[in-house]
Amino acid sequence: MCALALGAALAACGGEDPDAGTNGLGKLDAPEIEERARAAAAGAASVRLAGTVISGGHEYELDVQLARDGAAGEVASEGGHFQLLRAGEELYISADAAFWQSDAVPEGLESDPAQTLDGKYVLVAPEDPAYEQLVGFTEMDVLLDGLLVLEGEREKDDRAEVDGVETIRVTADGGAGGALDVALIGEPYPLRLERGGGAGELTLRDWDEPFEPVLPDEEQVVDYGEAILDEGDGEDGGDG
């Protein structure tokens, strides 16, 4: 009887506990895991987001370090790639001449002379329509809210590793509505996202790592509002 009782106790322990040393997320159901991941992301001060986003028929490659008060990184699209830098409300864009001459240039910047802007940081005027088009790539809350979206019934899926961190996966609509890999170690941050409908895949890392954007030197900056818009107003106001 004692031997049977001991055997039952050992069986109940089940050998190795798969959740030992984790944050316990693996014991929760899929909606709770997703909720914890969203809460962790909302409370973080910074993150690095990299990967592919397909939106509105356009494909973008992102590699952006995001913080609450600033951001820095690169965005690539069919027309070329450009660098973005934001410190508070000040937004800068830098690209080579090929980009400024391409169809990828946001409306409002497309008339700017490429030779003037090649390799420079353009300080985009907040009142310009291009500002709204570009700043979304640098706003942490906007990007996370727009990207961390699953559609359909949630299910808990396999465990895996992302950048050496053990994760638990949540899928939506069998994966067709997206999938999210969430850290099982430490804070339950989302570490990898597969967007529904094949709309891209992203990794999210360096959560809460200290980050402060470094502003370019003054001689590298072209003030879009003063140097470009004023010049354009002068041309429009002429007799020609």
PDB file of C-alpha atoms in Angstrom:
ATOM      1  CA  MET A   1       0.000   0.000   0.000  1.00  0.00           C
ATOM      2  CA  CYS A   2       2.807   2.382   0.943  1.00  0.00           C
ATOM      3  CA  ALA A   3       4.647   1.541  -2.273  1.00  0.00           C
ATOM      4  CA  LEU A   4       1.503   2.175  -4.314  1.00  0.00           C
ATOM      5  CA  ALA A   5       0.906   5.487  -2.537  1.00  0.00           C
ATOM      6  CA  LEU A   6       4.503   6.572  -3.190  1.00  0.00           C
ATOM      7  CA  GLY A   7       4.217   5.585  -6.854  1.00  0.00           C
ATOM      8  CA  ALA A   8       1.009   7.584  -7.212  1.00  0.00           C
ATOM      9  CA  ALA A   9       2.638  10.602  -5.620  1.00  0.00           C
ATOM     10  CA  LEU A  10       5.600  10.422  -8.001  1.00  0.00           C
ATOM     11  CA  ALA A  11       3.253  10.025 -10.961  1.00  0.00           C
ATOM     12  CA  ALA A  12       1.334  13.109  -9.837  1.00  0.00           C
ATOM     13  CA  CYS A  13       4.573  15.071  -9.827  1.00  0.00           C
ATOM     14  CA  GLY A  14       5.057  13.855 -13.398  1.00  0.00           C
ATOM     15  CA  GLY A  15       8.834  14.133 -13.530  1.00  0.00           C
ATOM     16  CA  GLU A  16       9.948  17.444 -15.028  1.00  0.00           C
ATOM     17  CA  ASP A  17       7.460  20.295 -14.852  1.00  0.00           C
ATOM     18  CA  PRO A  18       7.455  22.072 -18.263  1.00  0.00           C
ATOM     19  CA  ASP A  19       6.577  25.334 -16.510  1.00  0.00           C
ATOM     20  CA  ALA A  20       9.358  25.148 -13.940  1.00  0.00           C
ATOM     21  CA  GLY A  21      11.456  28.315 -14.101  1.00  0.00           C
ATOM     22  CA  THR A  22       8.977  30.082 -16.382  1.00  0.00           C
ATOM     23  CA  ASN A  23       6.588  32.936 -15.735  1.00  0.00           C
ATOM     24  CA  GLY A  24       3.704  30.438 -15.653  1.00  0.00           C
ATOM     25  CA  LEU A  25       2.148  31.717 -18.865  1.00  0.00           C
ATOM     26  CA  GLY A  26       2.039  28.203 -20.305  1.00  0.00           C
ATOM     27  CA  LYS A  27      -0.629  27.212 -17.780  1.00  0.00           C
ATOM     28  CA  LEU A  28      -3.052  29.881 -18.996  1.00  0.00           C
ATOM     29  CA  ASP A  29      -5.499  29.628 -21.860  1.00  0.00           C
ATOM     30  CA  ALA A  30      -4.914  31.412 -25.159  1.00  0.00           C
ATOM     31  CA  PRO A  31      -6.965  34.605 -24.534  1.00  0.00           C
ATOM     32  CA  GLU A  32      -5.245  35.118 -21.165  1.00  0.00           C
ATOM     33  CA  ILE A  33      -1.805  34.672 -22.740  1.00  0.00           C
ATOM     34  CA  GLU A  34      -2.634  37.256 -25.393  1.00  0.00           C
ATOM     35  CA  GLU A  35      -3.982  39.644 -22.764  1.00  0.00           C
ATOM     36  CA  ARG A  36      -0.823  39.331 -20.661  1.00  0.00           C
ATOM     37  CA  ALA A  37       1.340  39.922 -23.733  1.00  0.00           C
ATOM     38  CA  ARG A  38      -0.580  43.056 -24.680  1.00  0.00           C
ATOM     39  CA  ALA A  39      -0.353  44.394 -21.138  1.00  0.00           C
ATOM     40  CA  ALA A  40       3.409  43.775 -21.031  1.00  0.00           C
ATOM     41  CA  ALA A  41       3.853  45.574 -24.366  1.00  0.00           C
ATOM     42  CA  ALA A  42       1.716  48.504 -23.232  1.00  0.00           C
ATOM     43  CA  GLY A  43       3.816  48.916 -20.100  1.00  0.00           C
ATOM     44  CA  ALA A  44       7.217  48.736 -21.786  1.00  0.00           C
ATOM     45  CA  ALA A  45       9.357  51.822 -22.335  1.00  0.00           C
ATOM     46  CA  SER A  46      11.021  50.649 -25.548  1.00  0.00           C
ATOM     47  CA  VAL A  47      11.256  47.863 -28.120  1.00  0.00           C
ATOM     48  CA  ARG A  48      13.045  47.049 -31.368  1.00  0.00           C
ATOM     49  CA  LEU A  49      10.719  45.956 -34.135  1.00  0.00           C
ATOM     50  CA  ALA A  50      12.046  44.284 -37.294  1.00  0.00           C
ATOM     51  CA  GLY A  51      10.521  42.405 -40.189  1.00  0.00           C
ATOM     52  CA  THR A  52       8.012  42.716 -43.002  1.00  0.00           C
ATOM     53  CA  VAL A  53       4.638  44.441 -43.059  1.00  0.00           C
ATOM     54  CA  ILE A  54       2.273  44.244 -46.036  1.00  0.00           C
ATOM     55  CA  SER A  55      -0.406  46.918 -45.962  1.00  0.00           C
ATOM     56  CA  GLY A  56      -2.560  48.512 -48.640  1.00  0.00           C
ATOM     57  CA  GLY A  57      -0.840  46.488 -51.339  1.00  0.00           C
ATOM     58  CA  HIS A  58       2.593  47.772 -50.319  1.00  0.00           C
ATOM     59  CA  GLU A  59       5.364  45.804 -48.644  1.00  0.00           C
ATOM     60  CA  TYR A  60       7.579  47.472 -46.051  1.00  0.00           C
ATOM     61  CA  GLU A  61      10.722  46.174 -44.376  1.00  0.00           C
ATOM     62  CA  LEU A  62      11.094  47.703 -40.922  1.00  0.00           C
ATOM     63  CA  ASP A  63      13.965  47.814 -38.481  1.00  0.00           C
ATOM     64  CA  VAL A  64      13.077  50.475 -35.951  1.00  0.00           C
ATOM     65  CA  GLN A  65      14.074  51.094 -32.348  1.00  0.00           C
ATOM     66  CA  LEU A  66      11.064  52.606 -30.610  1.00  0.00           C
ATOM     67  CA  ALA A  67      10.691  54.461 -27.339  1.00  0.00           C
ATOM     68  CA  ARG A  68       7.928  56.584 -25.871  1.00  0.00           C
ATOM     69  CA  ASP A  69       9.573  59.905 -26.762  1.00  0.00           C
ATOM     70  CA  GLY A  70      11.524  58.969 -29.865  1.00  0.00           C
ATOM     71  CA  ALA A  71      12.607  56.432 -32.434  1.00  0.00           C
ATOM     72  CA  ALA A  72      15.322  55.637 -34.954  1.00  0.00           C
ATOM     73  CA  GLY A  73      15.537  53.097 -37.730  1.00  0.00           C
ATOM     74  CA  GLU A  74      15.081  52.183 -41.371  1.00  0.00           C
ATOM     75  CA  VAL A  75      12.086  51.555 -43.585  1.00  0.00           C
ATOM     76  CA  ALA A  76      12.395  49.957 -47.016  1.00  0.00           C
ATOM     77  CA  SER A  77       9.701  49.798 -49.669  1.00  0.00           C
ATOM     78  CA  GLU A  78       9.449  49.094 -53.385  1.00  0.00           C
ATOM     79  CA  GLY A  79      10.808  52.549 -54.181  1.00  0.00           C
ATOM     80  CA  GLY A  80      13.883  52.385 -51.961  1.00  0.00           C
ATOM     81  CA  HIS A  81      14.762  52.769 -48.320  1.00  0.00           C
ATOM     82  CA  PHE A  82      15.002  55.668 -45.938  1.00  0.00           C
ATOM     83  CA  GLN A  83      15.991  56.365 -42.361  1.00  0.00           C
ATOM     84  CA  LEU A  84      13.682  57.934 -39.816  1.00  0.00           C
ATOM     85  CA  LEU A  85      14.626  59.689 -36.616  1.00  0.00           C
ATOM     86  CA  ARG A  86      12.205  61.220 -34.140  1.00  0.00           C
ATOM     87  CA  ALA A  87      12.926  63.090 -30.926  1.00  0.00           C
ATOM     88  CA  GLY A  88       9.744  64.301 -29.297  1.00  0.00           C
ATOM     89  CA  GLU A  89       7.764  65.933 -32.101  1.00  0.00           C
ATOM     90  CA  GLU A  90      10.818  66.589 -34.274  1.00  0.00           C
ATOM     91  CA  LEU A  91      10.816  64.159 -37.198  1.00  0.00           C
ATOM     92  CA  TYR A  92      13.736  63.678 -39.582  1.00  0.00           C
ATOM     93  CA  ILE A  93      14.022  61.623 -42.746  1.00  0.00           C
ATOM     94  CA  SER A  94      17.261  60.766 -44.512  1.00  0.00           C
ATOM     95  CA  ALA A  95      17.728  58.988 -47.848  1.00  0.00           C
ATOM     96  CA  ASP A  96      19.894  58.922 -50.946  1.00  0.00           C
ATOM     97  CA  ALA A  97      19.167  60.665 -54.246  1.00  0.00           C
ATOM     98  CA  ALA A  98      17.632  57.500 -55.746  1.00  0.00           C
ATOM     99  CA  PHE A  99      14.933  57.499 -53.078  1.00  0.00           C
ATOM    100  CA  TRP A 100      14.087  61.185 -53.505  1.00  0.00           C
ATOM    101  CA  GLN A 101      13.636  60.576 -57.231  1.00  0.00           C
ATOM    102  CA  SER A 102      11.426  57.507 -56.737  1.00  0.00           C
ATOM    103  CA  ASP A 103       7.672  57.019 -56.436  1.00  0.00           C
ATOM    104  CA  ALA A 104       8.126  56.082 -52.773  1.00  0.00           C
ATOM    105  CA  VAL A 105       8.515  59.715 -51.707  1.00  0.00           C
ATOM    106  CA  PRO A 106       5.471  60.852 -49.684  1.00  0.00           C
ATOM    107  CA  GLU A 107       3.223  63.454 -51.232  1.00  0.00           C
ATOM    108  CA  GLY A 108       4.429  66.901 -50.297  1.00  0.00           C
ATOM    109  CA  LEU A 109       8.104  65.973 -50.495  1.00  0.00           C
ATOM    110  CA  GLU A 110       8.155  64.778 -54.085  1.00  0.00           C
ATOM    111  CA  SER A 111       9.097  68.157 -55.588  1.00  0.00           C
ATOM    112  CA  ASP A 112      12.200  68.515 -53.448  1.00  0.00           C
ATOM    113  CA  PRO A 113      15.509  68.584 -55.339  1.00  0.00           C
ATOM    114  CA  ALA A 114      17.287  65.262 -54.832  1.00  0.00           C
ATOM    115  CA  GLN A 115      20.742  66.817 -55.034  1.00  0.00           C
ATOM    116  CA  THR A 116      19.898  69.047 -52.063  1.00  0.00           C
ATOM    117  CA  LEU A 117      18.572  66.242 -49.880  1.00  0.00           C
ATOM    118  CA  ASP A 118      20.948  63.393 -50.761  1.00  0.00           C
ATOM    119  CA  GLY A 119      22.415  62.105 -47.491  1.00  0.00           C
ATOM    120  CA  LYS A 120      20.908  64.936 -45.456  1.00  0.00           C
ATOM    121  CA  TYR A 121      18.419  64.738 -42.598  1.00  0.00           C
ATOM    122  CA  VAL A 122      15.262  66.568 -43.586  1.00  0.00           C
ATOM    123  CA  LEU A 123      13.373  68.096 -40.670  1.00  0.00           C
ATOM    124  CA  VAL A 124       9.772  67.510 -41.731  1.00  0.00           C
ATOM    125  CA  ALA A 125       7.315  70.257 -40.885  1.00  0.00           C
ATOM    126  CA  PRO A 126       4.488  68.914 -38.651  1.00  0.00           C
ATOM    127  CA  GLU A 127       1.891  70.750 -40.752  1.00  0.00           C
ATOM    128  CA  ASP A 128       2.960  68.953 -43.925  1.00  0.00           C
ATOM    129  CA  PRO A 129       0.868  65.923 -45.021  1.00  0.00           C
ATOM    130  CA  ALA A 130       4.077  63.906 -45.292  1.00  0.00           C
ATOM    131  CA  TYR A 131       4.570  64.233 -41.537  1.00  0.00           C
ATOM    132  CA  GLU A 132       1.462  62.180 -40.811  1.00  0.00           C
ATOM    133  CA  GLN A 133       2.499  59.576 -43.380  1.00  0.00           C
ATOM    134  CA  LEU A 134       5.932  59.119 -41.851  1.00  0.00           C
ATOM    135  CA  VAL A 135       5.516  59.648 -38.125  1.00  0.00           C
ATOM    136  CA  GLY A 136       3.406  56.506 -37.724  1.00  0.00           C
ATOM    137  CA  PHE A 137       6.515  54.417 -38.360  1.00  0.00           C
ATOM    138  CA  THR A 138       8.098  55.970 -35.259  1.00  0.00           C
ATOM    139  CA  GLU A 139       5.268  55.918 -32.710  1.00  0.00           C
ATOM    140  CA  MET A 140       5.500  52.937 -30.399  1.00  0.00           C
ATOM    141  CA  ASP A 141       1.869  52.793 -29.303  1.00  0.00           C
ATOM    142  CA  VAL A 142       0.555  53.344 -32.827  1.00  0.00           C
ATOM    143  CA  LEU A 143       2.688  50.580 -34.313  1.00  0.00           C
ATOM    144  CA  LEU A 144       2.053  48.052 -31.556  1.00  0.00           C
ATOM    145  CA  ASP A 145      -1.694  48.696 -31.491  1.00  0.00           C
ATOM    146  CA  GLY A 146      -1.886  48.373 -35.251  1.00  0.00           C
ATOM    147  CA  LEU A 147       0.324  45.310 -35.583  1.00  0.00           C
ATOM    148  CA  LEU A 148      -0.422  43.158 -32.538  1.00  0.00           C
ATOM    149  CA  VAL A 149      -3.743  42.079 -33.981  1.00  0.00           C
ATOM    150  CA  LEU A 150      -5.124  38.538 -34.133  1.00  0.00           C
ATOM    151  CA  GLU A 151      -8.427  37.729 -35.803  1.00  0.00           C
ATOM    152  CA  GLY A 152     -10.481  34.646 -35.073  1.00  0.00           C
ATOM    153  CA  GLU A 153     -10.767  32.056 -32.337  1.00  0.00           C
ATOM    154  CA  ARG A 154      -7.611  31.872 -30.205  1.00  0.00           C
ATOM    155  CA  GLU A 155      -5.876  28.592 -29.463  1.00  0.00           C
ATOM    156  CA  LYS A 156      -2.773  27.744 -27.471  1.00  0.00           C
ATOM    157  CA  ASP A 157      -0.184  26.153 -29.741  1.00  0.00           C
ATOM    158  CA  ASP A 158       3.355  24.785 -29.510  1.00  0.00           C
ATOM    159  CA  ARG A 159       6.256  25.986 -27.438  1.00  0.00           C
ATOM    160  CA  ALA A 160       9.315  27.226 -29.263  1.00  0.00           C
ATOM    161  CA  GLU A 161      12.284  29.592 -28.911  1.00  0.00           C
ATOM    162  CA  VAL A 162      12.771  33.117 -30.244  1.00  0.00           C
ATOM    163  CA  ASP A 163      16.292  34.529 -29.945  1.00  0.00           C
ATOM    164  CA  GLY A 164      17.046  31.882 -27.327  1.00  0.00           C
ATOM    165  CA  VAL A 165      13.998  32.683 -25.180  1.00  0.00           C
ATOM    166  CA  GLU A 166      11.404  29.971 -24.582  1.00  0.00           C
ATOM    167  CA  THR A 167       7.987  30.969 -25.901  1.00  0.00           C
ATOM    168  CA  ILE A 168       4.384  29.813 -26.053  1.00  0.00           C
ATOM    169  CA  ARG A 169       2.405  30.397 -29.236  1.00  0.00           C
ATOM    170  CA  VAL A 170      -1.132  31.705 -29.589  1.00  0.00           C
ATOM    171  CA  THR A 171      -2.820  31.229 -32.967  1.00  0.00           C
ATOM    172  CA  ALA A 172      -6.030  32.742 -34.317  1.00  0.00           C
ATOM    173  CA  ASP A 173      -8.363  30.951 -36.717  1.00  0.00           C
ATOM    174  CA  GLY A 174      -5.914  28.067 -36.994  1.00  0.00           C
ATOM    175  CA  GLY A 175      -3.117  30.447 -37.942  1.00  0.00           C
ATOM    176  CA  ALA A 176      -4.998  32.149 -40.780  1.00  0.00           C
ATOM    177  CA  GLY A 177      -5.799  35.028 -38.439  1.00  0.00           C
ATOM    178  CA  GLY A 178      -2.232  35.389 -37.226  1.00  0.00           C
ATOM    179  CA  ALA A 179       0.060  33.921 -34.575  1.00  0.00           C
ATOM    180  CA  LEU A 180       1.927  35.386 -31.617  1.00  0.00           C
ATOM    181  CA  ASP A 181       4.913  33.900 -29.774  1.00  0.00           C
ATOM    182  CA  VAL A 182       5.054  35.135 -26.184  1.00  0.00           C
ATOM    183  CA  ALA A 183       8.001  34.912 -23.777  1.00  0.00           C
ATOM    184  CA  LEU A 184       7.800  32.243 -21.074  1.00  0.00           C
ATOM    185  CA  ILE A 185      10.801  33.723 -19.273  1.00  0.00           C
ATOM    186  CA  GLY A 186      10.582  37.021 -17.422  1.00  0.00           C
ATOM    187  CA  GLU A 187       7.986  39.521 -18.587  1.00  0.00           C
ATOM    188  CA  PRO A 188       5.490  37.974 -21.033  1.00  0.00           C
ATOM    189  CA  TYR A 189       6.534  40.167 -23.945  1.00  0.00           C
ATOM    190  CA  PRO A 190       5.423  39.303 -27.481  1.00  0.00           C
ATOM    191  CA  LEU A 191       8.583  38.214 -29.312  1.00  0.00           C
ATOM    192  CA  ARG A 192       7.367  37.186 -32.748  1.00  0.00           C
ATOM    193  CA  LEU A 193       4.264  38.007 -34.753  1.00  0.00           C
ATOM    194  CA  GLU A 194       2.937  36.365 -37.889  1.00  0.00           C
ATOM    195  CA  ARG A 195       0.264  38.648 -39.276  1.00  0.00           C
ATOM    196  CA  GLY A 196      -2.960  37.131 -40.528  1.00  0.00           C
ATOM    197  CA  GLY A 197      -3.515  36.632 -44.232  1.00  0.00           C
ATOM    198  CA  GLY A 198       0.209  36.493 -44.978  1.00  0.00           C
ATOM    199  CA  ALA A 199       0.548  40.205 -44.223  1.00  0.00           C
ATOM    200  CA  GLY A 200       4.080  39.938 -42.874  1.00  0.00           C
ATOM    201  CA  GLU A 201       6.189  38.644 -40.010  1.00  0.00           C
ATOM    202  CA  LEU A 202       7.930  40.632 -37.297  1.00  0.00           C
ATOM    203  CA  THR A 203      10.252  40.066 -34.370  1.00  0.00           C
ATOM    204  CA  LEU A 204      10.069  42.223 -31.266  1.00  0.00           C
ATOM    205  CA  ARG A 205      13.119  42.334 -29.029  1.00  0.00           C
ATOM    206  CA  ASP A 206      15.188  44.589 -26.756  1.00  0.00           C
ATOM    207  CA  TRP A 207      12.092  45.268 -24.676  1.00  0.00           C
ATOM    208  CA  ASP A 208      12.692  47.978 -22.075  1.00  0.00           C
ATOM    209  CA  GLU A 209      16.316  48.414 -23.151  1.00  0.00           C
ATOM    210  CA  PRO A 210      17.534  52.004 -22.562  1.00  0.00           C
ATOM    211  CA  PHE A 211      17.239  54.002 -25.767  1.00  0.00           C
ATOM    212  CA  GLU A 212      17.480  57.681 -26.607  1.00  0.00           C
ATOM    213  CA  PRO A 213      17.618  58.947 -30.216  1.00  0.00           C
ATOM    214  CA  VAL A 214      20.766  60.842 -31.167  1.00  0.00           C
ATOM    215  CA  LEU A 215      20.022  63.997 -33.148  1.00  0.00           C
ATOM    216  CA  PRO A 216      22.066  64.650 -36.304  1.00  0.00           C
ATOM    217  CA  ASP A 217      24.657  67.409 -36.414  1.00  0.00           C
ATOM    218  CA  GLU A 218      23.305  70.786 -37.445  1.00  0.00           C
ATOM    219  CA  GLU A 219      25.220  70.790 -40.736  1.00  0.00           C
ATOM    220  CA  GLN A 220      23.498  67.521 -41.713  1.00  0.00           C
ATOM    221  CA  VAL A 221      20.005  68.975 -41.320  1.00  0.00           C
ATOM    222  CA  VAL A 222      17.825  70.590 -43.968  1.00  0.00           C
ATOM    223  CA  ASP A 223      14.878  72.369 -42.356  1.00  0.00           C
ATOM    224  CA  TYR A 224      12.038  71.360 -44.621  1.00  0.00           C
ATOM    225  CA  GLY A 225       9.703  74.065 -43.339  1.00  0.00           C
ATOM    226  CA  GLU A 226      12.154  76.934 -43.792  1.00  0.00           C
ATOM    227  CA  ALA A 227      14.395  75.879 -46.667  1.00  0.00           C
ATOM    228  CA  ILE A 228      11.983  73.966 -48.874  1.00  0.00           C
ATOM    229  CA  LEU A 229       8.434  75.180 -48.273  1.00  0.00           C
ATOM    230  CA  ASP A 230       9.419  78.859 -48.297  1.00  0.00           C
ATOM    231  CA  GLU A 231      11.207  78.341 -51.593  1.00  0.00           C
ATOM    232  CA  GLY A 232       8.125  76.624 -53.026  1.00  0.00           C
ATOM    233  CA  ASP A 233       5.838  79.437 -51.791  1.00  0.00           C
ATOM    234  CA  GLY A 234       8.055  81.952 -53.471  1.00  0.00           C
ATOM    235  CA  GLU A 235       7.838  80.112 -56.780  1.00  0.00           C
ATOM    236  CA  ASP A 236       4.056  79.776 -56.520  1.00  0.00           C
ATOM    237  CA  GLY A 237       3.704  83.433 -55.729  1.00  0.00           C
ATOM    238  CA  GLY A 238       5.659  84.517 -58.831  1.00  0.00           C
ATOM    239  CA  ASP A 239       4.328  85.615 -62.207  1.00  0.00           C
ATOM    240  CA  GLY A 240       5.225  82.251 -63.797  1.00  0.00           C
TER     241      GLY A 240
END
